[in-house]
Amino acid sequence: MIPGPTPIPQSILKAIARQPIKHRSDEFTSIMQEIYTNLKYIFQTKNDVFIFASSGTGAMCGALENILNPKDRILCLVTGKFGERWAEIAKLRGAEVDILSCNFGEVITPKMLQDHLSLHKPYKAITLTHSETSTGVANDLQSLCAIIKKTESLCIVDGISSICAMPCKMDEWGIDILISGSQKGLMLPSGLSFLALSAKAYEIHKKCLFPSFYFNFSLHKEALKKNTTPFTPSINLIFGLLESLRIIKNIGLENLYHKHKKHTFALRDAIRAMGLELFVKDDAHASYATTSIIPPNGIKAQDIIKHLQENYNIIIASGQQELEEKIFRIGTLGYIHNEDLIQTITALEQTLQSLGYKFENKIGTQTLLEKLKMP
Amino acid sequence: MIPGPTPIPQSILKAIARQPIKHRSDEFTSIMQEIYTNLKYIFQTKNDVFIFASSGTGAMCGALENILNPKDRILCLVTGKFGERWAEIAKLRGAEVDILSCNFGEVITPKMLQDHLSLHKPYKAITLTHSETSTGVANDLQSLCAIIKKTESLCIVDGISSICAMPCKMDEWGIDILISGSQKGLMLPSGLSFLALSAKAYEIHKKCLFPSFYFNFSLHKEALKKNTTPFTPSINLIFGLLESLRIIKNIGLENLYHKHKKHTFALRDAIRAMGLELFVKDDAHASYATTSIIPPNGIKAQDIIKHLQENYNIIIASGQQELEEKIFRIGTLGYIHNEDLIQTITALEQTLQSLGYKFENKIGTQTLLEKLKMP
């Protein structure tokens, strides 16, 4: 129950355990053709979507290392650890990085962005994190993109934990580069990442002085035209991806968004019913991927996590870096079912009682069950 | 029977098909600790060996994008397509690239390198390809490295198809950066790459102006100290790697080298007995990973490959780029057994006979069987 890697359906694990095939073959080309088409659906775009053999951070590097030149100005919207990563990558490219941040657990509001932009010279690019996995907030991506769209800046979005979990509409919202990873909403192991690219971003890439070779937009675009990849793909994970995209297409994105939303809000209500405090106060800013919870006074997050694992074999996540002691996180991302959530909350109640926290017996599970019954 | 991706032992496929575990956990840290230790063994080094979630080209980028600055001088020894890739990566970094090449199917001799270096200003780095998968030659790496060791240049080696197949001794031979990939001698699916790094190369990295973030030496070195990786690793392939390294350690590197050598020379003798011409004439320059064969007059390489696949379900490789029509390639890399070779040669004999080529009946298989009987 962590926000990635997420559990994997048996049919996907079976697909991954196949003997590899030659990646320059008709069979593989036809697999890639289906995958490239289905990726456009989950990214809600008509643009090309590249596949990298890398973790999600690789796609983040691909985004910036194909467009930034030394001294270029970039604005990074930072709501947590993964927002900071954009800034770190940009700095290594010699870019001039401005940061617009907020208290962790809160979001960058459209007004904050508007005010910032009105006071500063135009940026070549602006980076955003849709669902910030480290805190559990989701930024109001549509409104932020609408503001960026009025400027000349490229709009670059980390959709690693939001794609397939929350609505994220590349073309409609005007995103120029949208990236994601495999071990989240796609229900795959880690090791693949994705990057969808607008025509405008591709034009700007052409003027990049020292672009990345491995993540190079031109090389990937050329290969995509032939339904292949420029370098050896991660063949066995591609077998899994083929299956995962078929499952997602069958279920339908809207149904997937609805499931993630329902799980998140049922979990939030259950947590509140137990008298616990959520790290993200405002329901409107809750990511559907992960929920951050503040431990009760006098109980350490690490003790809750350890007790759940040792007594119930349920794995949840700690906070990261400065949030390590302050929160624990429960993922609702990917191949998670009602039963998983019910088991988790039941075990969490018993854990908290064992650790001395007092609250109305079973109120968490009761609340959860009621909310999960709703359509 | 292609030179990667290679067949995978069942126990490795089973390991890969596990449900992923949390990568920041004691269990995963202990897996990584064993892996980092065993990687030193297969790279024959006391240096750190990093693991990237990427294909082999990613590790090549890691090597150059951590050390090269614009205008730096680099020499690339080119014996085929993969030697050229070093030059392409270096050019994208704005480096000044000199190329020392030979006819494809031949090697760069120590004398050629010595002569070239005596005529040119010192280079920051020199890149080599140990086993050139595109042609089937193996350079005399030990002698070439000995020459480079006398200069101030970093010695950077592509060991993608040689590691675990032919002797490649990083420390003894004085290699500064040695890279490899998972889908070759390691008997794994594609999607992981490796980079071993000398102290000298690490010092030079520190002065790199715009280093890669994803493949960054400093970030990977820091993570390795804690038996982890800086970004989400390719968890399921790591499960496979743990198993693969155990198998290799049990067999022993010397035994693996011997098996690859025996297969290669048995195959070469069988091909010659059938009256066919080898693309790499000199036995001393034969890679143990792949053998390139020139089709008989009037028969197309593509027809041989197609006939083998359609009638015997045996997949061999074509040449790449300008060699596509000129050669076909049989891999002897990784999890290949005597039986695989025997089936391949038997089927190749029948294929060539069907296509109208005349030679002493079964002479290829007979020669192969005799040679395979030798110790």
XYZ file of C-alpha atoms in Angstrom, chain A residues 2 4-10 13-14 16-23 53-55 57-58 61 65 70 85 88-89 92-94 183 188-191 209-216 219 230-237 305 315-318, chain B residues 2 4-10 13-14 16-23 53-55 57-58 61 65 70 85 88-89 92-94 183 188-191 209-216 219 230-237 305 315-318:
118
model
C 2.764 2.441 -0.946
C 4.634 2.915 -6.121
C 5.874 0.349 -6.822
C 2.263 -0.833 -6.809
C 0.889 -4.390 -6.924
C 0.844 -5.997 -10.357
C -1.982 -8.062 -11.909
C -1.052 -11.717 -12.454
C 3.598 -10.668 -14.328
C 3.005 -13.621 -16.649
C 6.857 -10.166 -18.251
C 8.137 -13.696 -17.580
C 8.170 -14.589 -21.310
C 11.425 -15.405 -23.101
C 12.545 -12.175 -24.831
C 12.120 -11.901 -28.586
C 14.271 -10.106 -31.144
C 13.410 -6.415 -30.875
C 14.096 2.173 -20.612
C 14.556 4.179 -17.405
C 12.815 5.140 -14.198
C 13.542 10.481 -13.275
C 15.002 9.541 -16.652
C 15.934 14.451 -17.479
C 18.099 17.956 -21.147
C 23.198 27.179 -20.198
C 13.980 17.356 -8.626
C 18.098 20.014 -9.525
C 18.125 18.733 -13.103
C 23.024 20.740 -13.592
C 22.325 22.042 -17.119
C 23.575 25.472 -16.142
C 5.331 1.547 -11.555
C 3.820 -2.354 -14.018
C 7.188 -2.871 -12.389
C 9.511 0.141 -12.346
C 11.919 0.495 -15.268
C 23.162 22.931 -27.797
C 24.095 19.778 -25.875
C 21.008 17.555 -25.858
C 20.900 14.212 -24.109
C 21.741 11.311 -26.431
C 19.904 8.531 -24.601
C 16.678 10.537 -24.184
C 17.137 12.481 -27.421
C 16.338 9.993 -32.258
C 16.358 3.993 -31.110
C 18.109 1.747 -28.547
C 17.359 -1.740 -27.233
C 14.058 -1.415 -25.364
C 13.352 -3.094 -22.020
C 11.739 -5.976 -23.894
C 10.156 -7.908 -21.040
C 8.667 -4.789 -19.467
C 4.785 1.509 9.847
C 3.587 -2.155 3.826
C 2.881 1.567 3.906
C 5.334 4.413 3.281
C 7.075 6.890 5.557
C 21.197 -13.660 -31.855
C 21.342 -10.309 -27.473
C 18.689 -10.407 -26.236
C 19.797 -13.913 -25.291
C 17.736 -16.798 -23.870
C 17.029 -16.614 -20.150
C 17.235 -19.437 -17.593
C 13.865 -20.393 -16.109
C 12.350 -15.557 -15.437
C 10.695 -16.818 -12.266
C 11.520 -11.481 -12.441
C 7.852 -12.447 -12.195
C 7.727 -11.725 -8.421
C 5.500 -8.985 -7.043
C 7.739 -5.909 -6.599
C 8.819 -4.961 -3.089
C 9.446 -1.528 -1.579
C 12.857 -0.424 -2.815
C 17.693 1.354 -15.211
C 18.520 1.757 -18.921
C 19.770 -0.136 -21.930
C 23.488 2.897 -24.558
C 22.447 4.609 -21.332
C 25.995 8.125 -22.211
C 28.172 12.776 -20.210
C 32.524 21.290 -24.777
C 28.033 5.321 -31.099
C 27.947 10.266 -31.740
C 27.479 10.721 -27.996
C 26.375 15.839 -28.964
C 28.384 17.032 -25.943
C 30.266 19.477 -28.119
C 20.738 -8.794 -22.081
C 18.857 -11.240 -18.315
C 16.244 -9.282 -20.243
C 17.340 -5.909 -21.585
C 16.717 -2.901 -19.354
C 30.381 21.436 -16.324
C 26.996 19.985 -17.315
C 26.964 16.358 -16.151
C 24.050 14.049 -16.757
C 21.624 13.947 -13.821
C 20.132 10.492 -14.371
C 23.515 8.788 -14.857
C 25.358 11.139 -12.483
C 24.602 10.719 -7.059
C 19.570 7.325 -6.300
C 16.345 6.800 -8.292
C 13.774 4.016 -8.339
C 15.610 0.956 -9.646
C 14.120 -1.494 -12.148
C 13.022 -3.674 -9.239
C 11.912 -6.818 -11.067
C 15.022 -6.904 -13.253
C 17.541 -15.818 -42.040
C 16.264 -16.785 -35.072
C 19.633 -15.485 -36.175
C 20.629 -11.879 -36.870
C 21.252 -9.907 -40.045
